[in-house]
CSV table of C-alpha atoms in Angstrom, one decimal:
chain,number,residue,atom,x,y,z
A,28,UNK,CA,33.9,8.1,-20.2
A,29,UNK,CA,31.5,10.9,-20.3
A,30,UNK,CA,32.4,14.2,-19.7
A,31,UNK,CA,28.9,15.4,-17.9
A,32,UNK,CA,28.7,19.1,-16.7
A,33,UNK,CA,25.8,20.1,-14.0
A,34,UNK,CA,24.8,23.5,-15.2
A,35,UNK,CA,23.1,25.8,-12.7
A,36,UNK,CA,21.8,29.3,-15.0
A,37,UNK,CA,19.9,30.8,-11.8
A,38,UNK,CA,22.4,33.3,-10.0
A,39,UNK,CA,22.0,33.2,-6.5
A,40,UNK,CA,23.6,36.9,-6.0
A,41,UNK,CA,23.0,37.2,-2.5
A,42,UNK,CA,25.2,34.4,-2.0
A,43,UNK,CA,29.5,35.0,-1.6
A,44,UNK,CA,30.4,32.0,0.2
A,45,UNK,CA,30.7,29.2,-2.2
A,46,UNK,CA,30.7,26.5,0.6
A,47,UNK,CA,27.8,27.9,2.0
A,48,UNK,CA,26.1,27.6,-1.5
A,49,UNK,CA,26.9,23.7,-1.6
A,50,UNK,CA,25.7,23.2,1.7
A,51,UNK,CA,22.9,24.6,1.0
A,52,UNK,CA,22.6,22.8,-2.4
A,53,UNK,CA,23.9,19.7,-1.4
A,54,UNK,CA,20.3,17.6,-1.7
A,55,UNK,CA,21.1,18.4,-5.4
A,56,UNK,CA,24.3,18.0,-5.9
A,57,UNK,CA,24.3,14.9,-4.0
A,58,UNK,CA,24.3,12.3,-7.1
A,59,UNK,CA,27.4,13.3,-8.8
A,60,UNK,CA,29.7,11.4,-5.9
A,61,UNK,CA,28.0,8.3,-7.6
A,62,UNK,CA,29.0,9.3,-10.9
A,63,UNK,CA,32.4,9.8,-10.4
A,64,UNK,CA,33.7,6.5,-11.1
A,65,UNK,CA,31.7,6.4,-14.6
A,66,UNK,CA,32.0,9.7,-15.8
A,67,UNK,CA,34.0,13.1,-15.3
A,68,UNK,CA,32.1,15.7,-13.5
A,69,UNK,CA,32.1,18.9,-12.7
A,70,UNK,CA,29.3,21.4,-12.1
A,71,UNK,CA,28.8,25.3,-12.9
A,72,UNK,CA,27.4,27.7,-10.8
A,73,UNK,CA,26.1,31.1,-10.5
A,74,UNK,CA,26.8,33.2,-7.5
A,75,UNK,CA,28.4,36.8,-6.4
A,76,UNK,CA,31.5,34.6,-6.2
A,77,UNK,CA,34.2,33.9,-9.3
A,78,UNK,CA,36.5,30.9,-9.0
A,79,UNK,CA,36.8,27.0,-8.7
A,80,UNK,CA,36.7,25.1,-5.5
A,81,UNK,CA,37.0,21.2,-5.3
A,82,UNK,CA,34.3,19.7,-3.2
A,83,UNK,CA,34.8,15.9,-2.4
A,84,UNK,CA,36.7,15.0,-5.2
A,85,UNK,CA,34.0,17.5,-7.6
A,86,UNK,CA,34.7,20.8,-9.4
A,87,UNK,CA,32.3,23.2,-9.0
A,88,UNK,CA,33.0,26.5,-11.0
A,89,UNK,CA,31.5,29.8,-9.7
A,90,UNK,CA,30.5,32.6,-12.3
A,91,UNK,CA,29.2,35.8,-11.8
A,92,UNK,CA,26.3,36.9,-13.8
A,93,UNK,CA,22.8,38.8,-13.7
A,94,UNK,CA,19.7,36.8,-12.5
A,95,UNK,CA,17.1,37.8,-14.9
A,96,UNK,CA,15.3,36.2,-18.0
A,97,UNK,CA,16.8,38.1,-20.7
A,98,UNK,CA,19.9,38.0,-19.8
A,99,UNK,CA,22.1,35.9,-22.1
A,100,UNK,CA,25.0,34.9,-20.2
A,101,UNK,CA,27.8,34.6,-23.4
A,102,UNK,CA,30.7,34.7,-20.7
A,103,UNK,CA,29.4,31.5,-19.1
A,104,UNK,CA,28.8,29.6,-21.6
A,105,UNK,CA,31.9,30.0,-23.7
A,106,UNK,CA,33.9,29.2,-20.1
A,107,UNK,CA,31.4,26.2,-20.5
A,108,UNK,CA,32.5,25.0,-23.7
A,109,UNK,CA,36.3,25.5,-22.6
A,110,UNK,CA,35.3,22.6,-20.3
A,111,UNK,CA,34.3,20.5,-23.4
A,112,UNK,CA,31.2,18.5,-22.0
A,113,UNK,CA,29.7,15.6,-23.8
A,114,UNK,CA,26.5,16.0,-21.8
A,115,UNK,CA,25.1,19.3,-19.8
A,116,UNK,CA,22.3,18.9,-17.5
A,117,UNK,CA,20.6,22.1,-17.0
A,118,UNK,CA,18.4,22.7,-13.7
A,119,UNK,CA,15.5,24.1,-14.1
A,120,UNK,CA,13.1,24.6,-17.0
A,121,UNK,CA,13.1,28.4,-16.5
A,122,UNK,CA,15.7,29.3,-18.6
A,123,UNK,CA,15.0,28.5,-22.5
A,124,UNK,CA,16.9,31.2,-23.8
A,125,UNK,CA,19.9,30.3,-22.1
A,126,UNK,CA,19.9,26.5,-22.9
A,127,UNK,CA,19.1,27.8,-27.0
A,128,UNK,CA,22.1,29.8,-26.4
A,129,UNK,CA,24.2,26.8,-25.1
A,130,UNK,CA,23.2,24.5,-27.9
A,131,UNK,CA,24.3,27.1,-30.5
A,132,UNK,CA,27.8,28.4,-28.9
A,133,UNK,CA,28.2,24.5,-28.2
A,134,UNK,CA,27.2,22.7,-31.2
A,135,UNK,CA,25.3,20.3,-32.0
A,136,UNK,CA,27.3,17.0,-30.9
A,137,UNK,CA,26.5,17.6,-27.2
A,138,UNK,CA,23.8,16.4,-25.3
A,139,UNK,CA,22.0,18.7,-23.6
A,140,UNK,CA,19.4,17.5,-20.6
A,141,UNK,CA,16.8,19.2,-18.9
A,142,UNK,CA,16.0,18.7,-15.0
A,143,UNK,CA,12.3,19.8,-13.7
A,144,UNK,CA,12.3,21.1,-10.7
A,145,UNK,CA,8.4,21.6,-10.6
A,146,UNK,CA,8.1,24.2,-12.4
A,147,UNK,CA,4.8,25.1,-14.8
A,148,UNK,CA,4.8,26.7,-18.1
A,149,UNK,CA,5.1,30.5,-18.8
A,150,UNK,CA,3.0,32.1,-20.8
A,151,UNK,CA,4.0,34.6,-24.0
A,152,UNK,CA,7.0,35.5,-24.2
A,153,UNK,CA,8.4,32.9,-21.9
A,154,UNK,CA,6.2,30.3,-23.4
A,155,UNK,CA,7.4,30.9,-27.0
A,156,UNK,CA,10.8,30.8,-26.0
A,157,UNK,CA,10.6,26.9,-23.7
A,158,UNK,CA,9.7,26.2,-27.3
A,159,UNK,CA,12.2,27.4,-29.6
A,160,UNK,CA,14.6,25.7,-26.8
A,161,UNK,CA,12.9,22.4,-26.8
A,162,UNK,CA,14.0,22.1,-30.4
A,163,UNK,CA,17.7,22.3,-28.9
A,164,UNK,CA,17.0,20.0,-25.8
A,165,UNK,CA,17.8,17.0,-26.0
A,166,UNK,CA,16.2,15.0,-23.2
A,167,UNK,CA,14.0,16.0,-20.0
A,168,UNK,CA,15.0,14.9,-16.6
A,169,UNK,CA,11.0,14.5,-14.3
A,170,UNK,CA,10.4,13.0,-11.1
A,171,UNK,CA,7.1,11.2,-12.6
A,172,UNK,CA,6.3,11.4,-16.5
A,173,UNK,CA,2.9,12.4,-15.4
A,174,UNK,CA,5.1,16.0,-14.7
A,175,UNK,CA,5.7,16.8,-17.9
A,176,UNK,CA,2.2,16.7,-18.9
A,177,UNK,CA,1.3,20.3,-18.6
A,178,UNK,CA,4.0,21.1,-20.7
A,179,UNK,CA,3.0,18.8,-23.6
A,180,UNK,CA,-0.4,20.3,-23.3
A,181,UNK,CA,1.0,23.5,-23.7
A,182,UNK,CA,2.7,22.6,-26.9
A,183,UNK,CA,6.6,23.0,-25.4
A,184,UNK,CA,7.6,19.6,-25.0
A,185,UNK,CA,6.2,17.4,-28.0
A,186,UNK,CA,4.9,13.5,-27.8
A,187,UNK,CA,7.8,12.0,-28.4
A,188,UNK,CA,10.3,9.8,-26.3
A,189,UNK,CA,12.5,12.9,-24.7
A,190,UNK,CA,10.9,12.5,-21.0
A,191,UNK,CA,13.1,10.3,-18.5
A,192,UNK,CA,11.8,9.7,-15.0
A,193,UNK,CA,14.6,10.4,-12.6
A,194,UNK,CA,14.5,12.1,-9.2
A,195,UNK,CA,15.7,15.5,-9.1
A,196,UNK,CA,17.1,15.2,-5.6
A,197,UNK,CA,17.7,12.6,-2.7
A,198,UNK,CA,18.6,13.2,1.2
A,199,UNK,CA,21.4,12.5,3.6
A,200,UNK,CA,19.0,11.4,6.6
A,201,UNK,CA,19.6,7.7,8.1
A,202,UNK,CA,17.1,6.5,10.5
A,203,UNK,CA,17.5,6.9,14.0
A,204,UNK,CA,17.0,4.4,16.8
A,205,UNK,CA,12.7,5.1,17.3
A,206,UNK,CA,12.5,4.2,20.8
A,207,UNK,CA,15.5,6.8,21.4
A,208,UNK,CA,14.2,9.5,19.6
A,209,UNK,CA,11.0,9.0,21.1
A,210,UNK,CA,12.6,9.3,23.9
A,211,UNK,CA,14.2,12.5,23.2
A,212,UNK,CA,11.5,14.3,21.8
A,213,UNK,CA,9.5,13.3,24.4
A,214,UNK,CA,6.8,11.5,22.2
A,215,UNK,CA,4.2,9.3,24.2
A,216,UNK,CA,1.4,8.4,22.0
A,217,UNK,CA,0.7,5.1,20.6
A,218,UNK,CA,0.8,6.3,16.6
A,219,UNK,CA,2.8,9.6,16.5
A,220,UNK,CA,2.5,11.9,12.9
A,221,UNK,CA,4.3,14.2,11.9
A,222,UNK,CA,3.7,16.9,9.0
A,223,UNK,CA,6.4,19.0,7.4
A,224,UNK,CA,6.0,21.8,5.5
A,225,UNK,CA,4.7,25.4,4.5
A,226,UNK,CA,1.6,26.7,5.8
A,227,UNK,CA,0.1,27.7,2.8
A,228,UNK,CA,-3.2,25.7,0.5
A,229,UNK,CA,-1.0,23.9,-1.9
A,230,UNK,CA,0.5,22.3,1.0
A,231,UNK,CA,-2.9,22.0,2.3
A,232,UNK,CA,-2.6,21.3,6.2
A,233,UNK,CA,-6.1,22.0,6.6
A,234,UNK,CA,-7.2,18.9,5.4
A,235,UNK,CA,-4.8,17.0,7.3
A,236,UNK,CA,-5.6,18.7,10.2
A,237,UNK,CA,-9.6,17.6,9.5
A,238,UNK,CA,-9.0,13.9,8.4
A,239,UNK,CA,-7.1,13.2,11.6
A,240,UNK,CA,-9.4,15.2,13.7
A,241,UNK,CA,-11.7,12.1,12.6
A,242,UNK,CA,-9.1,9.6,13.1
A,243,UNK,CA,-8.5,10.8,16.7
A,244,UNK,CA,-12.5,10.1,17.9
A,245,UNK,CA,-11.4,6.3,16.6
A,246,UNK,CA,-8.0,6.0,17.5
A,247,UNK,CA,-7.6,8.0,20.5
A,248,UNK,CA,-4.0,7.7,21.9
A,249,UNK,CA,-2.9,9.7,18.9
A,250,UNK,CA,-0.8,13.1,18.4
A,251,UNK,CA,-0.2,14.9,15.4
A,252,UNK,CA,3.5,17.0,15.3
A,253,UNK,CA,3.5,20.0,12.3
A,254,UNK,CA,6.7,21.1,11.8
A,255,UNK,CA,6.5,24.5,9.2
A,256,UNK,CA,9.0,26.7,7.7
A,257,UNK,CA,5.9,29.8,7.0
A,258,UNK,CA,3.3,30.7,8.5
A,259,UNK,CA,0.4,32.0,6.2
A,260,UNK,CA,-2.3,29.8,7.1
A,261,UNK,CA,-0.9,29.7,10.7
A,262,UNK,CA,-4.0,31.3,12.1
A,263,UNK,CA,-7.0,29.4,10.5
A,264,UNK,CA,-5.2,26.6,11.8
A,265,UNK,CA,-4.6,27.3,15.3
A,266,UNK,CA,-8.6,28.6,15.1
A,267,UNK,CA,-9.3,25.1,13.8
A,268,UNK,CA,-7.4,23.6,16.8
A,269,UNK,CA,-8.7,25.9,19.3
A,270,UNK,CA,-12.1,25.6,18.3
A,271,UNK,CA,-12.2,22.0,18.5
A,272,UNK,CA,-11.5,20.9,22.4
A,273,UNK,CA,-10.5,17.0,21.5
A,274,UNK,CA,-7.5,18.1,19.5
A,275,UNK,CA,-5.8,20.5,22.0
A,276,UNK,CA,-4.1,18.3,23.3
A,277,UNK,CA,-3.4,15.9,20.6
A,278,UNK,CA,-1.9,18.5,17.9
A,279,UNK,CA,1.6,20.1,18.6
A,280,UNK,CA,2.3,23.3,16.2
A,281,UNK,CA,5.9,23.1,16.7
A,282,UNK,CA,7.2,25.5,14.7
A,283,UNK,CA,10.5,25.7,12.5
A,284,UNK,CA,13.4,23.0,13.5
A,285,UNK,CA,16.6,23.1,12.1
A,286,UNK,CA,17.0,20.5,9.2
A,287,UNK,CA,20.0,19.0,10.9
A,288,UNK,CA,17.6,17.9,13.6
A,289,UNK,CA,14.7,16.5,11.4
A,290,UNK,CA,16.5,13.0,11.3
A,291,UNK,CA,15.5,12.1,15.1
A,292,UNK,CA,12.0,13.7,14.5
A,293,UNK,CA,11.3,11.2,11.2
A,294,UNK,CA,13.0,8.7,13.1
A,295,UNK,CA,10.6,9.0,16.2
A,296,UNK,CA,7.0,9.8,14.0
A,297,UNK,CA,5.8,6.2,13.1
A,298,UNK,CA,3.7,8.2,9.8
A,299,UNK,CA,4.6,11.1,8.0
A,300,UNK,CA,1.4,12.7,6.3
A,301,UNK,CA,1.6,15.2,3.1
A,302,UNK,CA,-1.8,16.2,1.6
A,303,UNK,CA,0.3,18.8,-1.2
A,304,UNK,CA,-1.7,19.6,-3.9
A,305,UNK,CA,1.1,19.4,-6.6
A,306,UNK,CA,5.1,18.9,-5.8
A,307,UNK,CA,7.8,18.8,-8.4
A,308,UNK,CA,9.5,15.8,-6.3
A,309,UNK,CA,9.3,15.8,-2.5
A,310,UNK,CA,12.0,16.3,-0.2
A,311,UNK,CA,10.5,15.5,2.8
A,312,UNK,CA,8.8,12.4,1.5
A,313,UNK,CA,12.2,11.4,1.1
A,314,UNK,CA,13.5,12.0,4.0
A,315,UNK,CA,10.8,10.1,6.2
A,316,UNK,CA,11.1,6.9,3.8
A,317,UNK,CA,14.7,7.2,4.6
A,318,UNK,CA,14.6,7.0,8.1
A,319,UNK,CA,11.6,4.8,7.9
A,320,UNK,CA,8.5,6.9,8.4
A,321,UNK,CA,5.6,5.9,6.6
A,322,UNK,CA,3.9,7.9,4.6
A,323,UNK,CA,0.5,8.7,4.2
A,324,UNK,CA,0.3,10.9,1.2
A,325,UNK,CA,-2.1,12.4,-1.7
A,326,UNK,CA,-1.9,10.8,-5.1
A,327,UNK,CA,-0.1,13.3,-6.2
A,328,UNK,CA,1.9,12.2,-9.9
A,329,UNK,CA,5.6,12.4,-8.2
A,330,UNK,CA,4.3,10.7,-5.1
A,331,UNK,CA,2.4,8.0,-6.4
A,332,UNK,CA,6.2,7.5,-8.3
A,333,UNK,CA,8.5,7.5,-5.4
A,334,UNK,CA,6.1,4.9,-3.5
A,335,UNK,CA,5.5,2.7,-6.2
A,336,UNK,CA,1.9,3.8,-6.9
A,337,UNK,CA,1.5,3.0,-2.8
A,338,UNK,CA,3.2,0.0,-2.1
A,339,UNK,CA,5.5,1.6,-0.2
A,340,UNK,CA,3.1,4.2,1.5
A,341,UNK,CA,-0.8,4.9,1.9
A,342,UNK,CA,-2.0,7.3,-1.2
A,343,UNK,CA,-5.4,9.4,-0.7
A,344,UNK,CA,-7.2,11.5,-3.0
A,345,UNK,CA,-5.6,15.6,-3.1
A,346,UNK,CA,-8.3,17.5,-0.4
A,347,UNK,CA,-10.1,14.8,0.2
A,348,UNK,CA,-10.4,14.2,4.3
A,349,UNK,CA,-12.2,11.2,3.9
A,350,UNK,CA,-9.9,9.6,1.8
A,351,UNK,CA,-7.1,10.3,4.1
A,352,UNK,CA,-9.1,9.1,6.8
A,353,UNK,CA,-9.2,5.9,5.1
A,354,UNK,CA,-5.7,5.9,4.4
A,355,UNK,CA,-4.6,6.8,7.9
A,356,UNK,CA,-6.7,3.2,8.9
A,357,UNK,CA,-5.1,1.2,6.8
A,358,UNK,CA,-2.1,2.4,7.2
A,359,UNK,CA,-2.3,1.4,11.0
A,360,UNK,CA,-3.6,-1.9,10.1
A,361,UNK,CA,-1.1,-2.9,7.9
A,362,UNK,CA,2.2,-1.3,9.4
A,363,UNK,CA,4.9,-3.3,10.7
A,364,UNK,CA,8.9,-3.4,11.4
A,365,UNK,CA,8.9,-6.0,7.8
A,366,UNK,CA,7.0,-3.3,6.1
A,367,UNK,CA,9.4,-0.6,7.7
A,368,UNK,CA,12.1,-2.8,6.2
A,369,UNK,CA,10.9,-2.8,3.2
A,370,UNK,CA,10.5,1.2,2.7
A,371,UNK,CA,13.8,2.0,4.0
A,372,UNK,CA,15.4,-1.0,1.2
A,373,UNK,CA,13.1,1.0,-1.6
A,374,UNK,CA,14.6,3.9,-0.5
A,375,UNK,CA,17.9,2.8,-0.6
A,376,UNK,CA,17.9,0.9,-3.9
A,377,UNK,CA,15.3,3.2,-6.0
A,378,UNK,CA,15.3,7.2,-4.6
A,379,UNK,CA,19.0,7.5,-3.0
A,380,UNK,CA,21.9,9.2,-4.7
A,381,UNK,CA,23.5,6.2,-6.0
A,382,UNK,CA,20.5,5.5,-7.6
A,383,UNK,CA,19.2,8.5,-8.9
A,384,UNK,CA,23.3,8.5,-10.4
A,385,UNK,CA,22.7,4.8,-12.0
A,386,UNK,CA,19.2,5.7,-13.6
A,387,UNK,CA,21.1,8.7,-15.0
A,388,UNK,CA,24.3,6.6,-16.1
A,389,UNK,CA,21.9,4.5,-18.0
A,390,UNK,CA,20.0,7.8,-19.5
A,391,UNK,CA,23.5,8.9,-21.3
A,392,UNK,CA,23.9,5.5,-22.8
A,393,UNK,CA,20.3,5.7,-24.1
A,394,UNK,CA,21.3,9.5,-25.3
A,395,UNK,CA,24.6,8.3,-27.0
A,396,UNK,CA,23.2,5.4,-28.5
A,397,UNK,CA,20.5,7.2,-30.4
A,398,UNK,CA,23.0,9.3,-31.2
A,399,UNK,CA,25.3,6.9,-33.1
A,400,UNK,CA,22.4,6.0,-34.4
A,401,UNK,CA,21.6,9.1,-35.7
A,402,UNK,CA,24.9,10.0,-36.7
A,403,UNK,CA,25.3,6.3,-38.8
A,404,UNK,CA,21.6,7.2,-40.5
A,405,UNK,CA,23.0,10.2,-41.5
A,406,UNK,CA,26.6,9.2,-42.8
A,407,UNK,CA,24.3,6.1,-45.0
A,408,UNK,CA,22.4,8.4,-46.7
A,409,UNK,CA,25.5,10.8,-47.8
């Protein structure tokens, strides 16, 4: 069995409490319960915390250390190689220095992954260095390979095969019963959507906000719920809103919710809309699919991925209101509790934890086997 280590280098020094740090990780974390009967796990992370704790059958080891670029952690990672890991997956592609500094404390023989998490290239200094570490890396965990095209462009990550496509995190969330949550929230119109997210352009709520103004002349018994964590476009929006009389009442700026209540609201929309820009993954589209809100997204690379290029949701062009506007029609047209079905079972068997945990199983095989390979080449010509 593999001995597979989840290595966290970012230091969260503001956090003590290492149950509140894998509650609030927990999204991430999520996968290794799948693992546990094909591999030995354990995880490392960085907090203002030292010790071990045992989370549902998982060790997760605490470290204190300093949270800046620079800083080369050599107390970590020689506590690392104490645990003697066959594989490391490293979160985030932020931290080249530290992973070159890993493989050469480690050795050679183990396999060390990289997980995306949405990040773009640096530039100078920080670009130089993703590429002296992609020389140590030995495979790159993306939502969607279309992810990892910036940094080929850049010159970090090279054209050959080191890119797997593999979610970087999945949700707890079951559906709810609709008509009860409907209930609950008091929800009354026909086709209820629901947007979740930050106020800010890459999120782009603006354009939602304009493709279902259009939507509502058509389709009038209509409401549109956002639910949003900031508020910097908060204004422009409510100006939008205000200046246009049909939407009053048929757009409800609700406002932060607690996450532990989002199940009943995905579970009463009947669409979930997203018009981001760019997304390393996409929590929330996850958590709608899951409790079987459609989504009505933009073709975005990790989107157009976890829908299955839009045959499990309604894809529009990025800023594009007439595009969405044409999604949000069809997506009317062709919804139904069979197609409902059918996103929750995609969700279930391609984009939860157990699966995210199998595609990664069969990832380490794929590693190991190139590595016996490797190794035999070697050995032959000796």
């Amino acid at each position: 069995m593999f001995r597979v280590l989840d290595v966290s280098f970012n230091a969260n020094t503001h956090l003590s409490d290492p149950c509140r740090a894998l509650e609030l990780h927990k999204e991430g974390y999520g996968y290794l319960s799948y693992l546990k009967d094909s591999a030995h796990i354990a995880a490392v992370q960085h907090l203002n915390f030292e010790g071990v704790v045992e989370n549902n059958g998982i060790r997760f080891h605490f470290l204190k250390r300093k949270n800046v670029f620079r800083h080369f952690p050599v107390r970590s990672i020689l506590y690392i190689k104490r645990l003697q890991p066959d594989i490391i997956i490293a979160q985030g592609m932020i931290f080249p220095l530290q992973v070159a500094l890993t493989r050469l404390l480690l050795g050679r023989k183990v396999r060390i992954i990289v997980q995306h998490h949405g990040e773009l290239p640096g530039k100078g200094l920080k670009k130089q260095a993703a590429k002296i570490a992609d020389v140590f890396v030995n495979a790159y965990f993306f939502t969607a390979a279309e992810n990892a095209f910036p940094w080929k462009v850049a010159g970090i990550i090279p054209a050959r095969k080191k890119c797997f496509e593999i979610l970087e995190a999945s949700t707890y969330l079951q559906g709810k019963d609709p008509a009860s949550s409907k209930k609950l929230l008091g929800f009354t119109a026909k086709h209820n959507f629901l947007w979740v997210g930050r106020l800010n352009s890459n999120k782009d709520p603006l354009t939602v906000l304009k493709g279902f103004h259009q939507f509502s002349k058509v389709c009038t018994d209509v409401t549109l719920y956002m639910i949003y964590q900031t508020e910097e476009l908060l204004s422009q929006i409510q100006n939008f809103v205000d200046s246009t009389p049909s939407l009053k009442k048929k757009v409800v700026l609700v406002g932060k919710i607690p996450h532990d209540q989002m199940e009943t609201w995905f579970s009463a929309a009947n669409y979930y809309l997203s018009a981001s820009r760019k997304e390393g993954s996409g929590y929330a589209l996850l958590e709608a699919m899951a409790c079987g809100c459609v989504p009505i997204i933009s073709a975005i690379p990790p989107f157009r991925k976890i829908t299955m290029n839009g045959k499990y949701g309604f894809l529009f062009e990025p800023g594009n209101e007439g595009s969405l506007l044409d999604a949000m029609f069809t997506a009317i047209s062709h919804n139904s509790k069979e197609y409902i079905g059918a996103i929750t079972h995609h969700f279930r068997s391609r984009l939860s934890f157990q699966a995210i945990a199998s595609s990664m199983l069969e990832a380490f095989q794929e590693l190991a086997s190139k590595s016996a390979l490797n190794e035999s080449a070697a050995a032959s010509i000796k």
